[in-house]
Each structure stands twice: as structure tokens, then as C-alpha cells.
């Protein structure tokens, strides 16, 4: 199968590549054309995943397709952008039919969930890697940036933390778990749900936001730096899933939540007057700390005493 036949067969004919709102021209020309609405800005983000670095070389192609797009779409959620389109640059060692078919199905699954249209890409031969760019729309001046946190704001997250990091020993085949727990944790690793609707609901409410990709403490550090404030995280308020607690125990679960990446939940700062209304609509939103004058990220124990954040973050048990 030649390059053009491959693109046509697996990607150009996929349901997600048949256009959508705002897509003037999709796959097949030199550029895709996206329509911009007056008063809106285009949010753009690119992510690269390299085999052996970001995912195991031998991993399931369906899950990889699903996860790669989820990770990319999560950046749109973090800005409060409405999903529009994405491109896929694919580097493959060989054109394996079963692999490509499964990968395209995974991609389609997540594209459907996120309402993202595939509008272009590139296909090359080489060591397996994927680069996805996502495009979204957001009202001018309203995007959720990292530099708006103010003392007095609450620090919130969009749901339970640490499951994806907790799942790593399962992903790598280093450990097993009982049924139920195993599936729950693996699902959080392989098909994180980008919090697109929550991100859009935060527009005009949250003062800053990001998606947690490198671990809560590291990512809160980005907000603290950009906003020139201190973020205080209360250890006892970290939302932990029953599956993670059963699998890893409280101490390791907290480490997963603080230092483990890959959760793709939103973390955001919120003036307190917006909390009640937000939690009615989004009951999984949790307050985990607050913003004060100062610098950096401080971890507080149950007594409100500052404790040393774990160094090196997550350990593989
Ligand atoms: P060009 O040579 O003009 O860069 P290509 O020959 O690389 O174009 O690609 C032909 C068309 O197929 C373009 O519209 C491109 O965006 C699209 N395309 C290439 N690879 C992919 C892919 N993996 N997924 C989706 N679209 C792709
Ligand atoms: Mg090209």
C-alpha cells in the first residue's frame, strides 16, 4: 500500500475526517482551511509521543490512538477552548494493516468523544512516533491562562488524581491487580477524558487553569510562577479514587496524586464566590488548597503545617 492509499484508507475516509463545524476544507489539499468567527481566537497546541519514551513500543494500537488524541485535546480543555479540529503527523517503521486499523479506530473513538475533526497530517517512515496538533475556538480575551491566579482564590481540581500514575506498574506489566481495580486504573491511563466541557464552564469564573500532565505539584508550580503567587496544597484534601487506595495504599496514592503525571484533570484557581454554583454542575470538582501572596508551591499536612514535598515524585513501588 502506497502512502496516499494508506492515508485514504485509514484516515481520510474515517468518520472524524468528514469535516464539521468550522472546517471549510479538510484532508486532501495543501492546507486545511478553518473558519474563524469574529470575536473568537484560535487556540493551538501540539504534542509528540515517541515509542519507548512516552508509551511502550508494543502497546495496543487502539489504546494508543485513543490516548494520543485525549492528551492533545486536554490542552484545549485547559484553555477553555471549544474543540474544532486536529492534525496527525505519523511516523511508522512499517505499514502494518492490523496496527493501522486498530490505531485509526482508537483515534476515531476519541475524536468522536471530543467532537474534533481530522483535517490533515503527514505520513513518514521512521521510528514510531505521533505528533498531534489540536485547534479550538475561544472568545477573545477569555481563555484560561496560567498567569491570572490571585491571593484569596481557591485551588481546585476537576476530579480524582493519581490513577494514571498508579496504573503504570499495570501498564508496564510489573504488577497485577484484582479485577475491577485493574480495569478502573488502566482505563484512567489509556483513555483519560479531556475535561473539555468543564474548561468551557470555567470561562469567566476561573482566574487560571492548566491540565495536569506532569504531576500536580509540578504543574501548580507553573501557575505559581506565571501568576507570581504561592499555591498551598492540602495533603488531606487530595481526591483519591477507591481503586487507587485499594491498589497502592494511602501513602503511595498521595504520592501518585502529587507527583504522577498523565491524569489530564484540570487544576484551576477560582474566586470563592463561584464555587457553590460550579459544584452543583460539576460535583467532581474539589477544593485542594488556596492561593496566597508569596511564591512557589507549599504542601500542608492535616494540621496546616508545611511539609516537605516528596522528591523525585512517584516511585514504582
Ligand atoms: P503535502 O505533500 O502537500 O504536504 P501530503 O502528501 O503529505 O501533502 O498529504 C496529502 C494530504 O493528506 C494532505 O491534505 C495531508 O494533510 C493529509 N495527510 C497526510 N498524512 C495524514 C495523516 N496521517 N492523517 C491525516 N491526514 C493526512
Ligand atoms: Mg506532507
mmCIF file of C-alpha atoms and ligand atoms in Angstrom:
data_model
loop_
_atom_site.group_PDB
_atom_site.id
_atom_site.type_symbol
_atom_site.label_atom_id
_atom_site.label_comp_id
_atom_site.label_asym_id
_atom_site.label_seq_id
_atom_site.Cartn_x
_atom_site.Cartn_y
_atom_site.Cartn_z
ATOM 1 C CA UNK A 1 0.000 0.000 0.000
ATOM 2 C CA UNK A 2 1.457 3.384 -1.039
ATOM 3 C CA UNK A 3 1.478 6.498 1.116
ATOM 4 C CA UNK A 4 -1.604 8.046 -0.496
ATOM 5 C CA UNK A 5 -3.602 4.829 -0.376
ATOM 6 C CA UNK A 6 -2.668 4.442 3.297
ATOM 7 C CA UNK A 7 -3.800 7.990 4.115
ATOM 8 C CA UNK A 8 -7.044 7.486 2.213
ATOM 9 C CA UNK A 9 -7.822 4.065 3.637
ATOM 10 C CA UNK A 10 -7.153 4.677 7.334
ATOM 11 C CA UNK A 11 -7.563 8.402 7.807
ATOM 12 C CA UNK A 12 -9.245 10.388 5.004
ATOM 13 C CA UNK A 13 -12.259 8.067 4.944
ATOM 14 C CA UNK A 14 -12.683 7.936 8.742
ATOM 15 C CA UNK A 15 -15.926 9.462 10.079
ATOM 16 C CA UNK A 16 -13.923 12.070 12.011
ATOM 17 C CA UNK A 17 -12.288 13.249 8.749
ATOM 18 C CA UNK A 18 -15.572 14.189 7.074
ATOM 19 C CA UNK A 19 -15.498 17.793 8.253
ATOM 20 C CA UNK A 20 -17.561 19.560 10.852
ATOM 21 C CA UNK A 21 -18.460 22.948 12.211
ATOM 22 C CA UNK A 22 -15.795 25.443 11.140
ATOM 23 C CA UNK A 23 -14.000 23.080 8.737
ATOM 24 C CA UNK A 24 -14.004 24.691 5.278
ATOM 25 C CA UNK A 25 -11.504 22.250 3.753
ATOM 26 C CA UNK A 26 -10.150 19.059 5.319
ATOM 27 C CA UNK A 27 -7.759 16.336 4.156
ATOM 28 C CA UNK A 28 -6.654 16.372 0.512
ATOM 29 C CA UNK A 29 -5.358 19.830 -0.277
ATOM 30 C CA UNK A 30 -2.075 21.506 0.690
ATOM 31 C CA UNK A 31 -3.612 23.097 3.770
ATOM 32 C CA UNK A 32 -6.779 22.602 5.708
ATOM 33 C CA UNK A 33 -8.954 25.708 5.986
ATOM 34 C CA UNK A 34 -10.690 26.534 9.260
ATOM 35 C CA UNK A 35 -13.310 29.285 9.522
ATOM 36 C CA UNK A 36 -12.768 31.844 12.269
ATOM 37 C CA UNK A 37 -15.683 33.632 13.906
ATOM 38 C CA UNK A 38 -15.355 37.369 14.657
ATOM 39 C CA UNK A 39 -14.583 37.904 18.344
ATOM 40 C CA UNK A 40 -13.013 34.462 18.778
ATOM 41 C CA UNK A 41 -9.385 33.388 18.969
ATOM 42 C CA UNK A 42 -7.809 30.170 17.713
ATOM 43 C CA UNK A 43 -6.255 28.003 20.453
ATOM 44 C CA UNK A 44 -3.453 25.781 19.088
ATOM 45 C CA UNK A 45 -1.418 23.064 20.792
ATOM 46 C CA UNK A 46 0.962 20.319 19.612
ATOM 47 C CA UNK A 47 2.026 17.121 21.398
ATOM 48 C CA UNK A 48 4.540 14.493 20.305
ATOM 49 C CA UNK A 49 4.534 10.942 21.627
ATOM 50 C CA UNK A 50 7.612 8.803 20.948
ATOM 51 C CA UNK A 51 7.629 4.998 21.252
ATOM 52 C CA UNK A 52 9.820 3.847 24.113
ATOM 53 C CA UNK A 53 9.684 7.291 25.713
ATOM 54 C CA UNK A 54 6.000 8.171 26.107
ATOM 55 C CA UNK A 55 4.469 4.748 25.577
ATOM 56 C CA UNK A 56 5.712 1.151 25.401
ATOM 57 C CA UNK A 57 6.702 0.211 21.843
ATOM 58 C CA UNK A 58 4.487 -2.883 21.920
ATOM 59 C CA UNK A 59 1.379 -1.199 23.318
ATOM 60 C CA UNK A 60 -2.098 -1.761 21.955
ATOM 61 C CA UNK A 61 -2.622 0.431 18.862
ATOM 62 C CA UNK A 62 -6.305 1.149 19.612
ATOM 63 C CA UNK A 63 -5.465 2.407 23.091
ATOM 64 C CA UNK A 64 -2.551 4.422 21.755
ATOM 65 C CA UNK A 65 -4.742 6.187 19.189
ATOM 66 C CA UNK A 66 -7.325 6.971 21.835
ATOM 67 C CA UNK A 67 -4.805 8.206 24.381
ATOM 68 C CA UNK A 68 -2.715 10.280 21.970
ATOM 69 C CA UNK A 69 -5.722 12.368 20.972
ATOM 70 C CA UNK A 70 -7.015 12.625 24.544
ATOM 71 C CA UNK A 71 -3.672 14.014 25.696
ATOM 72 C CA UNK A 72 -3.676 16.599 22.914
ATOM 73 C CA UNK A 73 -7.334 17.581 23.395
ATOM 74 C CA UNK A 74 -6.726 18.089 27.110
ATOM 75 C CA UNK A 75 -4.717 21.222 26.285
ATOM 76 C CA UNK A 76 -7.823 22.706 24.657
ATOM 77 C CA UNK A 77 -9.798 21.903 27.819
ATOM 78 C CA UNK A 78 -7.148 23.651 29.901
ATOM 79 C CA UNK A 79 -7.636 26.902 27.955
ATOM 80 C CA UNK A 80 -11.430 26.669 27.974
ATOM 81 C CA UNK A 81 -11.438 26.296 24.185
ATOM 82 C CA UNK A 82 -14.232 24.626 22.241
ATOM 83 C CA UNK A 83 -12.819 21.744 20.143
ATOM 84 C CA UNK A 84 -12.587 22.340 16.402
ATOM 85 C CA UNK A 85 -10.053 20.181 14.574
ATOM 86 C CA UNK A 86 -6.772 18.267 14.738
ATOM 87 C CA UNK A 87 -3.916 17.121 12.519
ATOM 88 C CA UNK A 88 -1.898 13.913 12.788
ATOM 89 C CA UNK A 89 1.754 13.514 11.823
ATOM 90 C CA UNK A 90 2.510 9.816 11.913
ATOM 91 C CA UNK A 91 5.967 8.233 11.637
ATOM 92 C CA UNK A 92 5.844 4.462 11.191
ATOM 93 C CA UNK A 93 8.595 1.829 10.879
ATOM 94 C CA UNK A 94 6.301 -0.317 8.681
ATOM 95 C CA UNK A 95 2.776 0.000 7.302
ATOM 96 C CA UNK A 96 1.158 -2.823 9.258
ATOM 97 C CA UNK A 97 -2.513 -3.222 8.359
ATOM 98 C CA UNK A 98 -3.732 -4.587 11.699
ATOM 99 C CA UNK A 99 -1.831 -1.916 13.625
ATOM 100 C CA UNK A 100 -3.081 0.952 11.453
ATOM 101 C CA UNK A 101 -6.682 -0.268 11.529
ATOM 102 C CA UNK A 102 -6.667 -0.500 15.330
ATOM 103 C CA UNK A 103 -4.888 2.831 15.719
ATOM 104 C CA UNK A 104 -7.386 4.566 13.421
ATOM 105 C CA UNK A 105 -10.290 3.076 15.402
ATOM 106 C CA UNK A 106 -8.853 4.393 18.674
ATOM 107 C CA UNK A 107 -8.315 7.793 17.142
ATOM 108 C CA UNK A 108 -11.864 7.808 15.782
ATOM 109 C CA UNK A 109 -13.253 6.831 19.190
ATOM 110 C CA UNK A 110 -11.647 9.797 20.946
ATOM 111 C CA UNK A 111 -12.295 12.202 18.043
ATOM 112 C CA UNK A 112 -15.990 11.379 18.317
ATOM 113 C CA UNK A 113 -15.991 11.845 22.093
ATOM 114 C CA UNK A 114 -14.220 15.191 21.794
ATOM 115 C CA UNK A 115 -16.006 16.459 18.652
ATOM 116 C CA UNK A 116 -12.694 17.002 16.870
ATOM 117 C CA UNK A 117 -12.418 16.765 13.064
ATOM 118 C CA UNK A 118 -9.264 15.287 11.498
ATOM 119 C CA UNK A 119 -8.249 17.872 8.885
ATOM 120 C CA UNK A 120 -4.743 16.879 7.815
ATOM 121 C CA UNK A 121 -1.392 15.467 8.748
ATOM 122 C CA UNK A 122 1.747 13.888 7.423
ATOM 123 C CA UNK A 123 2.850 10.281 6.987
ATOM 124 C CA UNK A 124 6.527 9.294 7.039
ATOM 125 C CA UNK A 125 8.699 6.227 7.595
ATOM 126 C CA UNK A 126 10.919 6.002 10.681
ATOM 127 C CA UNK A 127 10.847 5.030 14.375
ATOM 128 C CA UNK A 128 7.245 5.047 15.664
ATOM 129 C CA UNK A 129 6.133 8.478 16.806
ATOM 130 C CA UNK A 130 2.986 10.606 16.678
ATOM 131 C CA UNK A 131 2.564 14.355 16.606
ATOM 132 C CA UNK A 132 -0.928 15.706 17.070
ATOM 133 C CA UNK A 133 -1.913 19.338 16.797
ATOM 134 C CA UNK A 134 -5.295 20.451 18.070
ATOM 135 C CA UNK A 135 -7.240 23.587 17.243
ATOM 136 C CA UNK A 136 -10.025 25.138 19.278
ATOM 137 C CA UNK A 137 -12.061 28.333 19.497
ATOM 138 C CA UNK A 138 -12.325 30.628 22.477
ATOM 139 C CA UNK A 139 -13.905 34.073 22.949
ATOM 140 C CA UNK A 140 -11.252 36.768 22.609
ATOM 141 C CA UNK A 141 -9.675 37.611 25.955
ATOM 142 C CA UNK A 142 -11.444 34.850 27.897
ATOM 143 C CA UNK A 143 -9.030 31.907 27.514
ATOM 144 C CA UNK A 144 -7.912 30.325 30.803
ATOM 145 C CA UNK A 145 -4.253 31.234 31.113
ATOM 146 C CA UNK A 146 -1.710 30.420 33.811
ATOM 147 C CA UNK A 147 -0.991 33.971 34.879
ATOM 148 C CA UNK A 148 -4.262 35.127 36.443
ATOM 149 C CA UNK A 149 -4.275 33.479 39.911
ATOM 150 C CA UNK A 150 -4.794 35.969 42.769
ATOM 151 C CA UNK A 151 -4.370 35.680 46.563
ATOM 152 C CA UNK A 152 -7.727 34.669 48.019
ATOM 153 C CA UNK A 153 -8.595 32.295 45.166
ATOM 154 C CA UNK A 154 -9.298 28.642 45.907
ATOM 155 C CA UNK A 155 -7.118 25.976 44.269
ATOM 156 C CA UNK A 156 -9.361 23.325 42.684
ATOM 157 C CA UNK A 157 -9.062 20.173 40.588
ATOM 158 C CA UNK A 158 -11.539 18.583 38.200
ATOM 159 C CA UNK A 159 -11.647 15.158 39.869
ATOM 160 C CA UNK A 160 -9.682 12.322 41.443
ATOM 161 C CA UNK A 161 -5.914 12.402 40.983
ATOM 162 C CA UNK A 162 -3.152 9.821 40.697
ATOM 163 C CA UNK A 163 -4.961 6.966 38.950
ATOM 164 C CA UNK A 164 -2.904 7.176 35.767
ATOM 165 C CA UNK A 165 0.399 7.158 37.647
ATOM 166 C CA UNK A 166 -0.910 4.373 39.873
ATOM 167 C CA UNK A 167 -1.707 2.343 36.762
ATOM 168 C CA UNK A 168 1.883 2.460 35.466
ATOM 169 C CA UNK A 169 3.005 -0.840 37.063
ATOM 170 C CA UNK A 170 -0.030 -2.441 35.366
ATOM 171 C CA UNK A 171 0.715 -0.769 32.027
ATOM 172 C CA UNK A 172 4.329 -1.970 32.199
ATOM 173 C CA UNK A 173 3.296 -5.468 33.286
ATOM 174 C CA UNK A 174 5.273 -5.192 36.536
ATOM 175 C CA UNK A 175 2.338 -5.911 38.803
ATOM 176 C CA UNK A 176 -1.191 -7.251 38.583
ATOM 177 C CA UNK A 177 -4.335 -6.296 40.470
ATOM 178 C CA UNK A 178 -7.699 -7.853 41.170
ATOM 179 C CA UNK A 179 -10.468 -7.480 38.587
ATOM 180 C CA UNK A 180 -12.331 -4.212 38.857
ATOM 181 C CA UNK A 181 -9.370 -2.320 40.269
ATOM 182 C CA UNK A 182 -7.180 -3.321 37.342
ATOM 183 C CA UNK A 183 -9.734 -2.154 34.760
ATOM 184 C CA UNK A 184 -10.526 1.085 36.602
ATOM 185 C CA UNK A 185 -6.884 2.156 36.799
ATOM 186 C CA UNK A 186 -5.953 1.062 33.277
ATOM 187 C CA UNK A 187 -8.941 2.949 31.877
ATOM 188 C CA UNK A 188 -7.722 6.139 33.541
ATOM 189 C CA UNK A 189 -4.295 5.663 31.939
ATOM 190 C CA UNK A 190 -5.379 4.617 28.447
ATOM 191 C CA UNK A 191 -8.480 6.701 27.968
ATOM 192 C CA UNK A 192 -8.217 9.855 30.027
ATOM 193 C CA UNK A 193 -11.284 12.020 29.391
ATOM 194 C CA UNK A 194 -10.252 15.542 28.418
ATOM 195 C CA UNK A 195 -12.316 17.895 30.589
ATOM 196 C CA UNK A 196 -13.488 19.995 27.640
ATOM 197 C CA UNK A 197 -16.937 20.876 28.995
ATOM 198 C CA UNK A 198 -15.544 21.767 32.425
ATOM 199 C CA UNK A 199 -12.914 24.000 30.820
ATOM 200 C CA UNK A 200 -15.577 25.907 28.913
ATOM 201 C CA UNK A 201 -17.697 26.173 32.079
ATOM 202 C CA UNK A 202 -14.727 27.858 33.809
ATOM 203 C CA UNK A 203 -14.603 30.748 31.324
ATOM 204 C CA UNK A 204 -15.285 33.991 33.147
ATOM 205 C CA UNK A 205 -15.015 32.187 36.501
ATOM 206 C CA UNK A 206 -11.547 30.641 36.973
ATOM 207 C CA UNK A 207 -8.604 33.046 37.144
ATOM 208 C CA UNK A 208 -6.077 30.472 35.863
ATOM 209 C CA UNK A 209 -6.078 26.851 34.722
ATOM 210 C CA UNK A 210 -3.988 24.073 33.233
ATOM 211 C CA UNK A 211 -4.291 20.358 32.690
ATOM 212 C CA UNK A 212 -2.224 18.162 34.995
ATOM 213 C CA UNK A 213 0.227 16.344 32.739
ATOM 214 C CA UNK A 214 3.476 16.427 34.711
ATOM 215 C CA UNK A 215 2.063 15.939 38.220
ATOM 216 C CA UNK A 216 0.040 18.227 40.469
ATOM 217 C CA UNK A 217 2.959 19.859 42.311
ATOM 218 C CA UNK A 218 4.993 20.497 39.173
ATOM 219 C CA UNK A 219 2.009 21.888 37.307
ATOM 220 C CA UNK A 220 0.881 24.069 40.224
ATOM 221 C CA UNK A 221 4.427 25.439 40.122
ATOM 222 C CA UNK A 222 3.704 26.704 36.605
ATOM 223 C CA UNK A 223 0.668 28.668 37.831
ATOM 224 C CA UNK A 224 2.565 29.994 40.866
ATOM 225 C CA UNK A 225 5.423 31.228 38.676
ATOM 226 C CA UNK A 226 3.270 32.727 35.930
ATOM 227 C CA UNK A 227 0.903 34.414 38.412
ATOM 228 C CA UNK A 228 3.651 35.403 40.926
ATOM 229 C CA UNK A 229 1.720 33.910 43.849
ATOM 230 C CA UNK A 230 2.071 30.991 46.270
ATOM 231 C CA UNK A 231 -0.140 27.920 45.883
ATOM 232 C CA UNK A 232 -0.852 25.931 49.056
ATOM 233 C CA UNK A 233 -1.874 22.303 48.543
ATOM 234 C CA UNK A 234 -3.506 20.469 51.451
ATOM 235 C CA UNK A 235 -2.443 16.821 51.501
ATOM 236 C CA UNK A 236 -5.622 15.571 53.176
ATOM 237 C CA UNK A 237 -7.872 17.196 50.575
ATOM 238 C CA UNK A 238 -6.422 15.382 47.555
ATOM 239 C CA UNK A 239 -9.279 13.405 45.954
ATOM 240 C CA UNK A 240 -8.151 9.760 45.622
ATOM 241 C CA UNK A 241 -10.147 7.002 43.951
ATOM 242 C CA UNK A 242 -11.199 3.872 45.822
ATOM 243 C CA UNK A 243 -9.369 1.809 43.176
ATOM 244 C CA UNK A 244 -6.083 3.645 43.708
ATOM 245 C CA UNK A 245 -6.360 3.469 47.505
ATOM 246 C CA UNK A 246 -7.019 -0.273 47.353
ATOM 247 C CA UNK A 247 -4.176 -0.868 44.892
ATOM 248 C CA UNK A 248 -1.459 1.350 46.305
ATOM 249 C CA UNK A 249 -2.393 2.318 49.876
ATOM 250 C CA UNK A 250 -2.896 5.893 51.072
ATOM 251 C CA UNK A 251 0.731 6.990 51.187
ATOM 252 C CA UNK A 252 1.611 5.793 47.670
ATOM 253 C CA UNK A 253 -1.738 7.057 46.381
ATOM 254 C CA UNK A 254 -0.913 10.527 47.693
ATOM 255 C CA UNK A 255 2.492 10.326 46.005
ATOM 256 C CA UNK A 256 0.799 9.360 42.733
ATOM 257 C CA UNK A 257 -1.568 12.320 43.080
ATOM 258 C CA UNK A 258 1.201 14.796 43.903
ATOM 259 C CA UNK A 259 3.939 13.691 41.544
ATOM 260 C CA UNK A 260 2.467 11.390 38.936
ATOM 261 C CA UNK A 261 1.683 12.773 35.518
ATOM 262 C CA UNK A 262 -0.809 11.598 32.943
ATOM 263 C CA UNK A 263 -4.018 12.370 34.821
ATOM 264 C CA UNK A 264 -5.155 15.137 32.479
ATOM 265 C CA UNK A 265 -7.523 16.559 35.049
ATOM 266 C CA UNK A 266 -7.842 20.322 35.147
ATOM 267 C CA UNK A 267 -6.293 22.282 38.009
ATOM 268 C CA UNK A 268 -7.550 25.844 38.366
ATOM 269 C CA UNK A 269 -7.811 28.812 40.684
ATOM 270 C CA UNK A 270 -11.256 30.116 41.489
ATOM 271 C CA UNK A 271 -12.586 33.128 43.387
ATOM 272 C CA UNK A 272 -14.583 31.552 46.278
ATOM 273 C CA UNK A 273 -17.908 33.116 45.222
ATOM 274 C CA UNK A 274 -18.007 30.848 42.141
ATOM 275 C CA UNK A 275 -17.533 27.533 43.973
ATOM 276 C CA UNK A 276 -21.101 26.659 45.008
ATOM 277 C CA UNK A 277 -22.621 27.144 41.547
ATOM 278 C CA UNK A 278 -19.745 25.283 39.886
ATOM 279 C CA UNK A 279 -20.002 22.256 42.200
ATOM 280 C CA UNK A 280 -23.735 21.906 41.537
ATOM 281 C CA UNK A 281 -22.956 21.425 37.864
ATOM 282 C CA UNK A 282 -19.615 19.633 38.437
ATOM 283 C CA UNK A 283 -19.788 17.587 41.656
ATOM 284 C CA UNK A 284 -16.350 16.046 40.980
ATOM 285 C CA UNK A 285 -14.675 19.453 41.358
ATOM 286 C CA UNK A 286 -12.710 19.534 44.615
ATOM 287 C CA UNK A 287 -11.001 22.316 46.520
ATOM 288 C CA UNK A 288 -7.471 21.158 47.370
ATOM 289 C CA UNK A 289 -5.925 24.381 48.629
ATOM 290 C CA UNK A 290 -5.659 28.087 48.067
ATOM 291 C CA UNK A 291 -3.692 30.943 46.616
ATOM 292 C CA UNK A 292 -1.790 33.288 48.952
ATOM 293 C CA UNK A 293 0.749 36.062 48.497
ATOM 294 C CA UNK A 294 4.210 34.543 48.115
ATOM 295 C CA UNK A 295 5.986 32.264 45.704
ATOM 296 C CA UNK A 296 6.145 28.571 44.812
ATOM 297 C CA UNK A 297 4.057 25.615 45.929
ATOM 298 C CA UNK A 298 3.667 24.636 49.588
ATOM 299 C CA UNK A 299 2.328 21.297 50.788
ATOM 300 C CA UNK A 300 0.365 21.395 54.057
ATOM 301 C CA UNK A 301 -0.425 18.451 56.354
ATOM 302 C CA UNK A 302 -3.714 17.945 58.233
ATOM 303 C CA UNK A 303 -2.564 20.339 60.975
ATOM 304 C CA UNK A 304 -1.826 23.065 58.428
ATOM 305 C CA UNK A 305 1.937 22.617 58.884
ATOM 306 C CA UNK A 306 4.168 22.872 55.861
ATOM 307 C CA UNK A 307 5.690 19.501 54.931
ATOM 308 C CA UNK A 308 8.499 18.705 52.514
ATOM 309 C CA UNK A 309 7.035 17.692 49.132
ATOM 310 C CA UNK A 310 8.230 14.237 48.071
ATOM 311 C CA UNK A 311 11.325 14.496 45.891
ATOM 312 C CA UNK A 312 11.520 12.619 42.655
ATOM 313 C CA UNK A 313 7.758 12.110 42.855
ATOM 314 C CA UNK A 314 6.294 8.792 42.018
ATOM 315 C CA UNK A 315 8.147 5.537 42.746
ATOM 316 C CA UNK A 316 7.273 2.243 41.113
ATOM 317 C CA UNK A 317 6.531 0.582 44.470
HETATM 318 P P1 LIG B 1 1.875 17.605 1.047
HETATM 319 O O1 LIG B 1 2.872 16.838 0.262
HETATM 320 O O2 LIG B 1 1.167 18.677 0.290
HETATM 321 O O3 LIG B 1 2.391 18.030 2.373
HETATM 322 P P2 LIG B 1 0.895 15.029 1.764
HETATM 323 O O4 LIG B 1 1.154 14.277 0.536
HETATM 324 O O5 LIG B 1 1.852 14.899 2.890
HETATM 325 O O6 LIG B 1 0.681 16.568 1.376
HETATM 326 O O7 LIG B 1 -0.556 14.678 2.305
HETATM 327 C C1 LIG B 1 -1.684 14.687 1.451
HETATM 328 C C2 LIG B 1 -2.911 15.069 2.232
HETATM 329 O O8 LIG B 1 -3.151 14.071 3.220
HETATM 330 C C3 LIG B 1 -2.785 16.393 2.981
HETATM 331 O O9 LIG B 1 -4.059 17.007 2.978
HETATM 332 C C4 LIG B 1 -2.410 15.966 4.359
HETATM 333 O O10 LIG B 1 -2.829 16.928 5.325
HETATM 334 C C5 LIG B 1 -3.136 14.650 4.508
HETATM 335 N N1 LIG B 1 -2.453 13.680 5.409
HETATM 336 C C6 LIG B 1 -1.231 13.135 5.289
HETATM 337 N N2 LIG B 1 -0.969 12.263 6.274
HETATM 338 C C7 LIG B 1 -2.066 12.242 7.061
HETATM 339 C C8 LIG B 1 -2.421 11.554 8.244
HETATM 340 N N3 LIG B 1 -1.611 10.688 8.869
HETATM 341 N N4 LIG B 1 -3.639 11.807 8.781
HETATM 342 C C9 LIG B 1 -4.474 12.687 8.193
HETATM 343 N N5 LIG B 1 -4.218 13.343 7.074
HETATM 344 C C10 LIG B 1 -3.028 13.144 6.496
HETATM 345 MG MG1 LIG B 2 3.488 16.291 3.525
#
